[in-house]
Amino acid sequence: NVDVRDSFGWTPLMLAIRYGHDDLVKLLCSYGASRTAQSALGCTAAVYAAAYGNGELCGWLKQTATWSPLHYIELLTPLRYP
């Protein structure tokens, strides 16, 4: 299971990003690792890539992810508006 989680909700993809293993990130993605999985803090792999200063990998994750309108419905909820 490429999306197994540790006690903090981190997946192997998130850990590979954290420790700068870009080739492993791409390998995990090729095996179907979820790019939309969230850690216990609600962060995705792309968020961790940005947080750890890997903007190029963050862009690659976003660019190669399967787009779904469901990812954006949360942005339109009334809780997001003042």
PDB file of N, CA, C and O in Angstrom, chain B, residues numbered from 101:
ATOM      1  N   ASN B 101       0.854  -1.185   0.000  1.00  0.00           N
ATOM      2  CA  ASN B 101       0.000   0.000   0.000  1.00  0.00           C
ATOM      3  C   ASN B 101       0.893   1.239   0.000  1.00  0.00           C
ATOM      4  O   ASN B 101       1.585   1.503   0.984  1.00  0.00           O
ATOM      5  N   VAL B 102       0.883   1.988  -1.075  1.00  0.00           N
ATOM      6  CA  VAL B 102       1.738   3.185  -1.172  1.00  0.00           C
ATOM      7  C   VAL B 102       1.209   4.350  -0.356  1.00  0.00           C
ATOM      8  O   VAL B 102       1.888   5.367  -0.222  1.00  0.00           O
ATOM      9  N   ASP B 103       0.015   4.221   0.189  1.00  0.00           N
ATOM     10  CA  ASP B 103      -0.571   5.303   0.969  1.00  0.00           C
ATOM     11  C   ASP B 103      -0.705   4.963   2.458  1.00  0.00           C
ATOM     12  O   ASP B 103      -1.532   5.547   3.159  1.00  0.00           O
ATOM     13  N   VAL B 104       0.109   4.019   2.936  1.00  0.00           N
ATOM     14  CA  VAL B 104       0.108   3.699   4.360  1.00  0.00           C
ATOM     15  C   VAL B 104       0.486   4.967   5.130  1.00  0.00           C
ATOM     16  O   VAL B 104       1.210   5.816   4.610  1.00  0.00           O
ATOM     17  N   ARG B 105       0.003   5.094   6.355  1.00  0.00           N
ATOM     18  CA  ARG B 105       0.239   6.323   7.129  1.00  0.00           C
ATOM     19  C   ARG B 105       0.956   6.030   8.436  1.00  0.00           C
ATOM     20  O   ARG B 105       0.803   4.962   9.030  1.00  0.00           O
ATOM     21  N   ASP B 106       1.746   7.014   8.868  1.00  0.00           N
ATOM     22  CA  ASP B 106       2.379   6.893  10.175  1.00  0.00           C
ATOM     23  C   ASP B 106       1.459   7.505  11.225  1.00  0.00           C
ATOM     24  O   ASP B 106       0.320   7.856  10.919  1.00  0.00           O
ATOM     25  N   SER B 107       1.938   7.635  12.454  1.00  0.00           N
ATOM     26  CA  SER B 107       1.088   8.129  13.539  1.00  0.00           C
ATOM     27  C   SER B 107       0.695   9.601  13.381  1.00  0.00           C
ATOM     28  O   SER B 107      -0.201  10.075  14.079  1.00  0.00           O
ATOM     29  N   PHE B 108       1.352  10.323  12.478  1.00  0.00           N
ATOM     30  CA  PHE B 108       1.009  11.721  12.219  1.00  0.00           C
ATOM     31  C   PHE B 108       0.183  11.878  10.945  1.00  0.00           C
ATOM     32  O   PHE B 108      -0.129  12.994  10.529  1.00  0.00           O
ATOM     33  N   GLY B 109      -0.166  10.752  10.335  1.00  0.00           N
ATOM     34  CA  GLY B 109      -0.950  10.785   9.111  1.00  0.00           C
ATOM     35  C   GLY B 109      -0.122  11.022   7.858  1.00  0.00           C
ATOM     36  O   GLY B 109      -0.675  11.244   6.781  1.00  0.00           O
ATOM     37  N   TRP B 110       1.204  10.975   7.989  1.00  0.00           N
ATOM     38  CA  TRP B 110       2.082  11.191   6.841  1.00  0.00           C
ATOM     39  C   TRP B 110       2.156   9.923   6.006  1.00  0.00           C
ATOM     40  O   TRP B 110       2.237   8.817   6.539  1.00  0.00           O
ATOM     41  N   THR B 111       2.129  10.097   4.692  1.00  0.00           N
ATOM     42  CA  THR B 111       2.273   8.991   3.753  1.00  0.00           C
ATOM     43  C   THR B 111       3.738   8.918   3.314  1.00  0.00           C
ATOM     44  O   THR B 111       4.499   9.855   3.556  1.00  0.00           O
ATOM     45  N   PRO B 112       4.143   7.815   2.673  1.00  0.00           N
ATOM     46  CA  PRO B 112       5.510   7.746   2.136  1.00  0.00           C
ATOM     47  C   PRO B 112       5.816   8.910   1.182  1.00  0.00           C
ATOM     48  O   PRO B 112       6.946   9.397   1.138  1.00  0.00           O
ATOM     49  N   LEU B 113       4.816   9.351   0.427  1.00  0.00           N
ATOM     50  CA  LEU B 113       5.008  10.483  -0.480  1.00  0.00           C
ATOM     51  C   LEU B 113       5.395  11.737   0.296  1.00  0.00           C
ATOM     52  O   LEU B 113       6.319  12.449  -0.096  1.00  0.00           O
ATOM     53  N   MET B 114       4.708  12.004   1.369  1.00  0.00           N
ATOM     54  CA  MET B 114       5.008  13.180   2.193  1.00  0.00           C
ATOM     55  C   MET B 114       6.401  13.089   2.801  1.00  0.00           C
ATOM     56  O   MET B 114       7.128  14.081   2.860  1.00  0.00           O
ATOM     57  N   LEU B 115       6.769  11.889   3.251  1.00  0.00           N
ATOM     58  CA  LEU B 115       8.091  11.698   3.850  1.00  0.00           C
ATOM     59  C   LEU B 115       9.199  11.852   2.809  1.00  0.00           C
ATOM     60  O   LEU B 115      10.253  12.416   3.102  1.00  0.00           O
ATOM     61  N   ALA B 116       8.964  11.357   1.603  1.00  0.00           N
ATOM     62  CA  ALA B 116       9.954  11.518   0.534  1.00  0.00           C
ATOM     63  C   ALA B 116      10.151  13.000   0.222  1.00  0.00           C
ATOM     64  O   ALA B 116      11.272  13.440  -0.031  1.00  0.00           O
ATOM     65  N   ILE B 117       9.071  13.761   0.240  1.00  0.00           N
ATOM     66  CA  ILE B 117       9.158  15.206   0.023  1.00  0.00           C
ATOM     67  C   ILE B 117       9.929  15.852   1.161  1.00  0.00           C
ATOM     68  O   ILE B 117      10.816  16.673   0.925  1.00  0.00           O
ATOM     69  N   ARG B 118       9.601  15.491   2.383  1.00  0.00           N
ATOM     70  CA  ARG B 118      10.245  16.073   3.569  1.00  0.00           C
ATOM     71  C   ARG B 118      11.755  15.913   3.536  1.00  0.00           C
ATOM     72  O   ARG B 118      12.495  16.823   3.913  1.00  0.00           O
ATOM     73  N   TYR B 119      12.209  14.746   3.082  1.00  0.00           N
ATOM     74  CA  TYR B 119      13.642  14.460   3.098  1.00  0.00           C
ATOM     75  C   TYR B 119      14.325  14.683   1.745  1.00  0.00           C
ATOM     76  O   TYR B 119      15.473  14.280   1.553  1.00  0.00           O
ATOM     77  N   GLY B 120      13.622  15.322   0.812  1.00  0.00           N
ATOM     78  CA  GLY B 120      14.228  15.754  -0.442  1.00  0.00           C
ATOM     79  C   GLY B 120      14.529  14.675  -1.460  1.00  0.00           C
ATOM     80  O   GLY B 120      15.443  14.824  -2.271  1.00  0.00           O
ATOM     81  N   HIS B 121      13.775  13.594  -1.429  1.00  0.00           N
ATOM     82  CA  HIS B 121      13.979  12.496  -2.374  1.00  0.00           C
ATOM     83  C   HIS B 121      13.035  12.643  -3.571  1.00  0.00           C
ATOM     84  O   HIS B 121      12.049  11.916  -3.696  1.00  0.00           O
ATOM     85  N   ASP B 122      13.357  13.595  -4.443  1.00  0.00           N
ATOM     86  CA  ASP B 122      12.480  13.905  -5.575  1.00  0.00           C
ATOM     87  C   ASP B 122      12.237  12.701  -6.486  1.00  0.00           C
ATOM     88  O   ASP B 122      11.118  12.500  -6.958  1.00  0.00           O
ATOM     89  N   ASP B 123      13.267  11.907  -6.734  1.00  0.00           N
ATOM     90  CA  ASP B 123      13.097  10.726  -7.590  1.00  0.00           C
ATOM     91  C   ASP B 123      12.132   9.728  -6.965  1.00  0.00           C
ATOM     92  O   ASP B 123      11.336   9.105  -7.668  1.00  0.00           O
ATOM     93  N   LEU B 124      12.201   9.576  -5.646  1.00  0.00           N
ATOM     94  CA  LEU B 124      11.282   8.681  -4.947  1.00  0.00           C
ATOM     95  C   LEU B 124       9.854   9.219  -5.006  1.00  0.00           C
ATOM     96  O   LEU B 124       8.899   8.450  -5.120  1.00  0.00           O
ATOM     97  N   VAL B 125       9.713  10.537  -4.927  1.00  0.00           N
ATOM     98  CA  VAL B 125       8.383  11.157  -5.045  1.00  0.00           C
ATOM     99  C   VAL B 125       7.757  10.764  -6.378  1.00  0.00           C
ATOM    100  O   VAL B 125       6.602  10.341  -6.429  1.00  0.00           O
ATOM    101  N   LYS B 126       8.516  10.905  -7.440  1.00  0.00           N
ATOM    102  CA  LYS B 126       7.986  10.579  -8.773  1.00  0.00           C
ATOM    103  C   LYS B 126       7.712   9.090  -8.923  1.00  0.00           C
ATOM    104  O   LYS B 126       6.749   8.697  -9.580  1.00  0.00           O
ATOM    105  N   LEU B 127       8.554   8.263  -8.316  1.00  0.00           N
ATOM    106  CA  LEU B 127       8.325   6.821  -8.360  1.00  0.00           C
ATOM    107  C   LEU B 127       7.045   6.457  -7.614  1.00  0.00           C
ATOM    108  O   LEU B 127       6.227   5.690  -8.122  1.00  0.00           O
ATOM    109  N   LEU B 128       6.869   7.005  -6.408  1.00  0.00           N
ATOM    110  CA  LEU B 128       5.646   6.740  -5.640  1.00  0.00           C
ATOM    111  C   LEU B 128       4.405   7.185  -6.411  1.00  0.00           C
ATOM    112  O   LEU B 128       3.391   6.487  -6.412  1.00  0.00           O
ATOM    113  N   CYS B 129       4.482   8.334  -7.062  1.00  0.00           N
ATOM    114  CA  CYS B 129       3.345   8.819  -7.855  1.00  0.00           C
ATOM    115  C   CYS B 129       3.062   7.881  -9.022  1.00  0.00           C
ATOM    116  O   CYS B 129       1.904   7.650  -9.370  1.00  0.00           O
ATOM    117  N   SER B 130       4.114   7.343  -9.623  1.00  0.00           N
ATOM    118  CA  SER B 130       3.905   6.411 -10.744  1.00  0.00           C
ATOM    119  C   SER B 130       3.237   5.120 -10.280  1.00  0.00           C
ATOM    120  O   SER B 130       2.617   4.416 -11.077  1.00  0.00           O
ATOM    121  N   TYR B 131       3.364   4.806  -8.980  1.00  0.00           N
ATOM    122  CA  TYR B 131       2.709   3.633  -8.414  1.00  0.00           C
ATOM    123  C   TYR B 131       1.347   3.961  -7.801  1.00  0.00           C
ATOM    124  O   TYR B 131       0.734   3.123  -7.140  1.00  0.00           O
ATOM    125  N   GLY B 132       0.887   5.187  -8.028  1.00  0.00           N
ATOM    126  CA  GLY B 132      -0.466   5.546  -7.607  1.00  0.00           C
ATOM    127  C   GLY B 132      -0.590   6.195  -6.248  1.00  0.00           C
ATOM    128  O   GLY B 132      -1.685   6.235  -5.687  1.00  0.00           O
ATOM    129  N   ALA B 133       0.509   6.708  -5.697  1.00  0.00           N
ATOM    130  CA  ALA B 133       0.423   7.389  -4.401  1.00  0.00           C
ATOM    131  C   ALA B 133      -0.537   8.571  -4.509  1.00  0.00           C
ATOM    132  O   ALA B 133      -0.518   9.311  -5.493  1.00  0.00           O
ATOM    133  N   SER B 134      -1.358   8.735  -3.510  1.00  0.00           N
ATOM    134  CA  SER B 134      -2.345   9.809  -3.514  1.00  0.00           C
ATOM    135  C   SER B 134      -1.675  11.159  -3.306  1.00  0.00           C
ATOM    136  O   SER B 134      -0.929  11.355  -2.347  1.00  0.00           O
ATOM    137  N   ARG B 135      -1.950  12.083  -4.211  1.00  0.00           N
ATOM    138  CA  ARG B 135      -1.428  13.447  -4.094  1.00  0.00           C
ATOM    139  C   ARG B 135      -2.377  14.326  -3.299  1.00  0.00           C
ATOM    140  O   ARG B 135      -2.026  15.439  -2.909  1.00  0.00           O
ATOM    141  N   THR B 136      -3.564  13.827  -3.064  1.00  0.00           N
ATOM    142  CA  THR B 136      -4.569  14.612  -2.336  1.00  0.00           C
ATOM    143  C   THR B 136      -4.756  14.146  -0.900  1.00  0.00           C
ATOM    144  O   THR B 136      -5.538  14.732  -0.152  1.00  0.00           O
ATOM    145  N   ALA B 137      -4.034  13.083  -0.506  1.00  0.00           N
ATOM    146  CA  ALA B 137      -4.119  12.611   0.881  1.00  0.00           C
ATOM    147  C   ALA B 137      -3.671  13.736   1.807  1.00  0.00           C
ATOM    148  O   ALA B 137      -2.767  14.507   1.482  1.00  0.00           O
ATOM    149  N   GLN B 138      -4.316  13.814   2.958  1.00  0.00           N
ATOM    150  CA  GLN B 138      -3.985  14.862   3.923  1.00  0.00           C
ATOM    151  C   GLN B 138      -3.433  14.256   5.202  1.00  0.00           C
ATOM    152  O   GLN B 138      -3.892  13.214   5.671  1.00  0.00           O
ATOM    153  N   SER B 139      -2.435  14.935   5.753  1.00  0.00           N
ATOM    154  CA  SER B 139      -1.869  14.512   7.036  1.00  0.00           C
ATOM    155  C   SER B 139      -2.859  14.859   8.142  1.00  0.00           C
ATOM    156  O   SER B 139      -3.924  15.419   7.882  1.00  0.00           O
ATOM    157  N   ALA B 140      -2.501  14.525   9.365  1.00  0.00           N
ATOM    158  CA  ALA B 140      -3.367  14.858  10.505  1.00  0.00           C
ATOM    159  C   ALA B 140      -3.569  16.366  10.634  1.00  0.00           C
ATOM    160  O   ALA B 140      -4.558  16.809  11.219  1.00  0.00           O
ATOM    161  N   LEU B 141      -2.645  17.156  10.095  1.00  0.00           N
ATOM    162  CA  LEU B 141      -2.770  18.616  10.115  1.00  0.00           C
ATOM    163  C   LEU B 141      -3.552  19.158   8.926  1.00  0.00           C
ATOM    164  O   LEU B 141      -3.786  20.363   8.830  1.00  0.00           O
ATOM    165  N   GLY B 142      -3.961  18.266   8.013  1.00  0.00           N
ATOM    166  CA  GLY B 142      -4.734  18.686   6.851  1.00  0.00           C
ATOM    167  C   GLY B 142      -3.892  19.136   5.679  1.00  0.00           C
ATOM    168  O   GLY B 142      -4.407  19.773   4.761  1.00  0.00           O
ATOM    169  N   CYS B 143      -2.601  18.818   5.689  1.00  0.00           N
ATOM    170  CA  CYS B 143      -1.700  19.235   4.613  1.00  0.00           C
ATOM    171  C   CYS B 143      -1.523  18.124   3.581  1.00  0.00           C
ATOM    172  O   CYS B 143      -1.452  16.945   3.928  1.00  0.00           O
ATOM    173  N   THR B 144      -1.455  18.513   2.322  1.00  0.00           N
ATOM    174  CA  THR B 144      -1.218  17.565   1.234  1.00  0.00           C
ATOM    175  C   THR B 144       0.269  17.541   0.893  1.00  0.00           C
ATOM    176  O   THR B 144       1.056  18.315   1.438  1.00  0.00           O
ATOM    177  N   ALA B 145       0.638  16.646  -0.012  1.00  0.00           N
ATOM    178  CA  ALA B 145       2.035  16.537  -0.444  1.00  0.00           C
ATOM    179  C   ALA B 145       2.525  17.854  -1.037  1.00  0.00           C
ATOM    180  O   ALA B 145       3.654  18.266  -0.771  1.00  0.00           O
ATOM    181  N   ALA B 146       1.696  18.518  -1.833  1.00  0.00           N
ATOM    182  CA  ALA B 146       2.098  19.786  -2.447  1.00  0.00           C
ATOM    183  C   ALA B 146       2.340  20.860  -1.389  1.00  0.00           C
ATOM    184  O   ALA B 146       3.243  21.683  -1.538  1.00  0.00           O
ATOM    185  N   VAL B 147       1.551  20.858  -0.336  1.00  0.00           N
ATOM    186  CA  VAL B 147       1.742  21.821   0.755  1.00  0.00           C
ATOM    187  C   VAL B 147       3.092  21.578   1.421  1.00  0.00           C
ATOM    188  O   VAL B 147       3.819  22.526   1.719  1.00  0.00           O
ATOM    189  N   TYR B 148       3.429  20.313   1.654  1.00  0.00           N
ATOM    190  CA  TYR B 148       4.715  20.011   2.272  1.00  0.00           C
ATOM    191  C   TYR B 148       5.873  20.363   1.334  1.00  0.00           C
ATOM    192  O   TYR B 148       6.913  20.834   1.794  1.00  0.00           O
ATOM    193  N   ALA B 149       5.707  20.144   0.040  1.00  0.00           N
ATOM    194  CA  ALA B 149       6.760  20.515  -0.909  1.00  0.00           C
ATOM    195  C   ALA B 149       7.026  22.019  -0.832  1.00  0.00           C
ATOM    196  O   ALA B 149       8.178  22.454  -0.820  1.00  0.00           O
ATOM    197  N   ALA B 150       5.963  22.799  -0.781  1.00  0.00           N
ATOM    198  CA  ALA B 150       6.120  24.254  -0.669  1.00  0.00           C
ATOM    199  C   ALA B 150       6.722  24.635   0.679  1.00  0.00           C
ATOM    200  O   ALA B 150       7.593  25.502   0.745  1.00  0.00           O
ATOM    201  N   ALA B 151       6.269  24.003   1.742  1.00  0.00           N
ATOM    202  CA  ALA B 151       6.747  24.327   3.088  1.00  0.00           C
ATOM    203  C   ALA B 151       8.232  24.019   3.257  1.00  0.00           C
ATOM    204  O   ALA B 151       8.935  24.707   3.996  1.00  0.00           O
ATOM    205  N   TYR B 152       8.703  22.983   2.569  1.00  0.00           N
ATOM    206  CA  TYR B 152      10.112  22.614   2.681  1.00  0.00           C
ATOM    207  C   TYR B 152      10.951  23.217   1.562  1.00  0.00           C
ATOM    208  O   TYR B 152      12.076  22.781   1.318  1.00  0.00           O
ATOM    209  N   GLY B 153      10.403  24.218   0.885  1.00  0.00           N
ATOM    210  CA  GLY B 153      11.170  24.998  -0.081  1.00  0.00           C
ATOM    211  C   GLY B 153      11.414  24.360  -1.427  1.00  0.00           C
ATOM    212  O   GLY B 153      12.346  24.747  -2.132  1.00  0.00           O
ATOM    213  N   ASN B 154      10.599  23.392  -1.800  1.00  0.00           N
ATOM    214  CA  ASN B 154      10.767  22.750  -3.092  1.00  0.00           C
ATOM    215  C   ASN B 154       9.627  23.177  -4.010  1.00  0.00           C
ATOM    216  O   ASN B 154       8.721  22.397  -4.305  1.00  0.00           O
ATOM    217  N   GLY B 155       9.688  24.426  -4.454  1.00  0.00           N
ATOM    218  CA  GLY B 155       8.643  24.975  -5.313  1.00  0.00           C
ATOM    219  C   GLY B 155       8.501  24.250  -6.630  1.00  0.00           C
ATOM    220  O   GLY B 155       7.396  24.126  -7.158  1.00  0.00           O
ATOM    221  N   GLU B 156       9.620  23.764  -7.171  1.00  0.00           N
ATOM    222  CA  GLU B 156       9.576  23.037  -8.437  1.00  0.00           C
ATOM    223  C   GLU B 156       8.771  21.752  -8.287  1.00  0.00           C
ATOM    224  O   GLU B 156       7.926  21.441  -9.127  1.00  0.00           O
ATOM    225  N   LEU B 157       9.033  21.012  -7.223  1.00  0.00           N
ATOM    226  CA  LEU B 157       8.299  19.768  -6.974  1.00  0.00           C
ATOM    227  C   LEU B 157       6.836  20.061  -6.658  1.00  0.00           C
ATOM    228  O   LEU B 157       5.948  19.319  -7.079  1.00  0.00           O
ATOM    229  N   CYS B 158       6.587  21.124  -5.930  1.00  0.00           N
ATOM    230  CA  CYS B 158       5.208  21.540  -5.633  1.00  0.00           C
ATOM    231  C   CYS B 158       4.448  21.777  -6.930  1.00  0.00           C
ATOM    232  O   CYS B 158       3.322  21.309  -7.093  1.00  0.00           O
ATOM    233  N   GLY B 159       5.068  22.502  -7.846  1.00  0.00           N
ATOM    234  CA  GLY B 159       4.442  22.756  -9.149  1.00  0.00           C
ATOM    235  C   GLY B 159       4.222  21.479  -9.928  1.00  0.00           C
ATOM    236  O   GLY B 159       3.177  21.306 -10.556  1.00  0.00           O
ATOM    237  N   TRP B 160       5.205  20.572  -9.895  1.00  0.00           N
ATOM    238  CA  TRP B 160       5.067  19.304 -10.605  1.00  0.00           C
ATOM    239  C   TRP B 160       3.909  18.488 -10.038  1.00  0.00           C
ATOM    240  O   TRP B 160       3.130  17.907 -10.794  1.00  0.00           O
ATOM    241  N   LEU B 161       3.794  18.442  -8.721  1.00  0.00           N
ATOM    242  CA  LEU B 161       2.696  17.703  -8.090  1.00  0.00           C
ATOM    243  C   LEU B 161       1.348  18.266  -8.512  1.00  0.00           C
ATOM    244  O   LEU B 161       0.428  17.515  -8.836  1.00  0.00           O
ATOM    245  N   LYS B 162       1.235  19.585  -8.507  1.00  0.00           N
ATOM    246  CA  LYS B 162      -0.030  20.204  -8.892  1.00  0.00           C
ATOM    247  C   LYS B 162      -0.315  20.015 -10.376  1.00  0.00           C
ATOM    248  O   LYS B 162      -1.452  19.752 -10.766  1.00  0.00           O
ATOM    249  N   GLN B 163       0.719  20.148 -11.202  1.00  0.00           N
ATOM    250  CA  GLN B 163       0.548  20.051 -12.653  1.00  0.00           C
ATOM    251  C   GLN B 163       0.191  18.642 -13.103  1.00  0.00           C
ATOM    252  O   GLN B 163      -0.584  18.472 -14.044  1.00  0.00           O
ATOM    253  N   THR B 164       0.737  17.647 -12.453  1.00  0.00           N
ATOM    254  CA  THR B 164       0.519  16.272 -12.894  1.00  0.00           C
ATOM    255  C   THR B 164      -0.613  15.572 -12.154  1.00  0.00           C
ATOM    256  O   THR B 164      -0.957  14.435 -12.476  1.00  0.00           O
ATOM    257  N   ALA B 165      -1.187  16.237 -11.177  1.00  0.00           N
ATOM    258  CA  ALA B 165      -2.306  15.644 -10.432  1.00  0.00           C
ATOM    259  C   ALA B 165      -3.543  15.576 -11.325  1.00  0.00           C
ATOM    260  O   ALA B 165      -3.731  16.399 -12.221  1.00  0.00           O
ATOM    261  N   THR B 166      -4.358  14.600 -11.063  1.00  0.00           N
ATOM    262  CA  THR B 166      -5.620  14.491 -11.785  1.00  0.00           C
ATOM    263  C   THR B 166      -6.555  15.556 -11.261  1.00  0.00           C
ATOM    264  O   THR B 166      -6.838  15.613 -10.065  1.00  0.00           O
ATOM    265  N   TRP B 167      -7.033  16.395 -12.150  1.00  0.00           N
ATOM    266  CA  TRP B 167      -7.914  17.482 -11.748  1.00  0.00           C
ATOM    267  C   TRP B 167      -9.311  16.949 -11.495  1.00  0.00           C
ATOM    268  O   TRP B 167      -9.825  16.124 -12.250  1.00  0.00           O
ATOM    269  N   SER B 168      -9.902  17.426 -10.444  1.00  0.00           N
ATOM    270  CA  SER B 168     -11.273  17.065 -10.127  1.00  0.00           C
ATOM    271  C   SER B 168     -11.969  18.286  -9.549  1.00  0.00           C
ATOM    272  O   SER B 168     -11.399  18.963  -8.693  1.00  0.00           O
ATOM    273  N   PRO B 169     -13.185  18.588  -9.994  1.00  0.00           N
ATOM    274  CA  PRO B 169     -13.884  19.734  -9.428  1.00  0.00           C
ATOM    275  C   PRO B 169     -14.180  19.555  -7.945  1.00  0.00           C
ATOM    276  O   PRO B 169     -14.413  20.536  -7.239  1.00  0.00           O
ATOM    277  N   LEU B 170     -14.173  18.319  -7.466  1.00  0.00           N
ATOM    278  CA  LEU B 170     -14.450  18.084  -6.049  1.00  0.00           C
ATOM    279  C   LEU B 170     -13.372  18.696  -5.164  1.00  0.00           C
ATOM    280  O   LEU B 170     -13.637  19.021  -4.007  1.00  0.00           O
ATOM    281  N   HIS B 171     -12.171  18.856  -5.687  1.00  0.00           N
ATOM    282  CA  HIS B 171     -11.084  19.448  -4.904  1.00  0.00           C
ATOM    283  C   HIS B 171     -11.384  20.907  -4.576  1.00  0.00           C
ATOM    284  O   HIS B 171     -10.853  21.447  -3.605  1.00  0.00           O
ATOM    285  N   TYR B 172     -12.226  21.542  -5.376  1.00  0.00           N
ATOM    286  CA  TYR B 172     -12.458  22.972  -5.214  1.00  0.00           C
ATOM    287  C   TYR B 172     -13.794  23.315  -4.566  1.00  0.00           C
ATOM    288  O   TYR B 172     -14.044  24.480  -4.256  1.00  0.00           O
ATOM    289  N   ILE B 173     -14.639  22.342  -4.361  1.00  0.00           N
ATOM    290  CA  ILE B 173     -15.934  22.600  -3.736  1.00  0.00           C
ATOM    291  C   ILE B 173     -15.744  23.165  -2.335  1.00  0.00           C
ATOM    292  O   ILE B 173     -16.490  24.049  -1.913  1.00  0.00           O
ATOM    293  N   GLU B 174     -14.749  22.657  -1.614  1.00  0.00           N
ATOM    294  CA  GLU B 174     -14.488  23.142  -0.261  1.00  0.00           C
ATOM    295  C   GLU B 174     -14.229  24.653  -0.255  1.00  0.00           C
ATOM    296  O   GLU B 174     -14.594  25.340   0.699  1.00  0.00           O
ATOM    297  N   LEU B 175     -13.609  25.164  -1.302  1.00  0.00           N
ATOM    298  CA  LEU B 175     -13.302  26.592  -1.377  1.00  0.00           C
ATOM    299  C   LEU B 175     -14.567  27.437  -1.510  1.00  0.00           C
ATOM    300  O   LEU B 175     -14.548  28.634  -1.225  1.00  0.00           O
ATOM    301  N   LEU B 176     -15.645  26.827  -1.934  1.00  0.00           N
ATOM    302  CA  LEU B 176     -16.877  27.574  -2.183  1.00  0.00           C
ATOM    303  C   LEU B 176     -17.873  27.497  -1.045  1.00  0.00           C
ATOM    304  O   LEU B 176     -18.980  28.024  -1.160  1.00  0.00           O
ATOM    305  N   THR B 177     -17.509  26.856   0.043  1.00  0.00           N
ATOM    306  CA  THR B 177     -18.444  26.728   1.148  1.00  0.00           C
ATOM    307  C   THR B 177     -18.594  28.056   1.885  1.00  0.00           C
ATOM    308  O   THR B 177     -17.666  28.866   1.880  1.00  0.00           O
ATOM    309  N   PRO B 178     -19.727  28.294   2.511  1.00  0.00           N
ATOM    310  CA  PRO B 178     -19.947  29.555   3.226  1.00  0.00           C
ATOM    311  C   PRO B 178     -18.924  29.818   4.328  1.00  0.00           C
ATOM    312  O   PRO B 178     -18.694  30.973   4.689  1.00  0.00           O
ATOM    313  N   LEU B 179     -18.305  28.763   4.870  1.00  0.00           N
ATOM    314  CA  LEU B 179     -17.328  28.955   5.923  1.00  0.00           C
ATOM    315  C   LEU B 179     -16.077  29.677   5.446  1.00  0.00           C
ATOM    316  O   LEU B 179     -15.302  30.183   6.257  1.00  0.00           O
ATOM    317  N   ARG B 180     -15.878  29.727   4.142  1.00  0.00           N
ATOM    318  CA  ARG B 180     -14.707  30.384   3.574  1.00  0.00           C
ATOM    319  C   ARG B 180     -14.927  31.888   3.369  1.00  0.00           C
ATOM    320  O   ARG B 180     -13.985  32.628   3.088  1.00  0.00           O
ATOM    321  N   TYR B 181     -16.150  32.315   3.509  1.00  0.00           N
ATOM    322  CA  TYR B 181     -16.440  33.732   3.254  1.00  0.00           C
ATOM    323  C   TYR B 181     -16.600  34.484   4.569  1.00  0.00           C
ATOM    324  O   TYR B 181     -17.119  33.936   5.541  1.00  0.00           O
ATOM    325  N   PRO B 182     -16.155  35.741   4.602  1.00  0.00           N
ATOM    326  CA  PRO B 182     -16.310  36.539   5.848  1.00  0.00           C
ATOM    327  C   PRO B 182     -17.746  36.853   6.160  1.00  0.00           C
ATOM    328  O   PRO B 182     -18.031  37.509   7.162  1.00  0.00           O
TER     329      PRO B 182
END
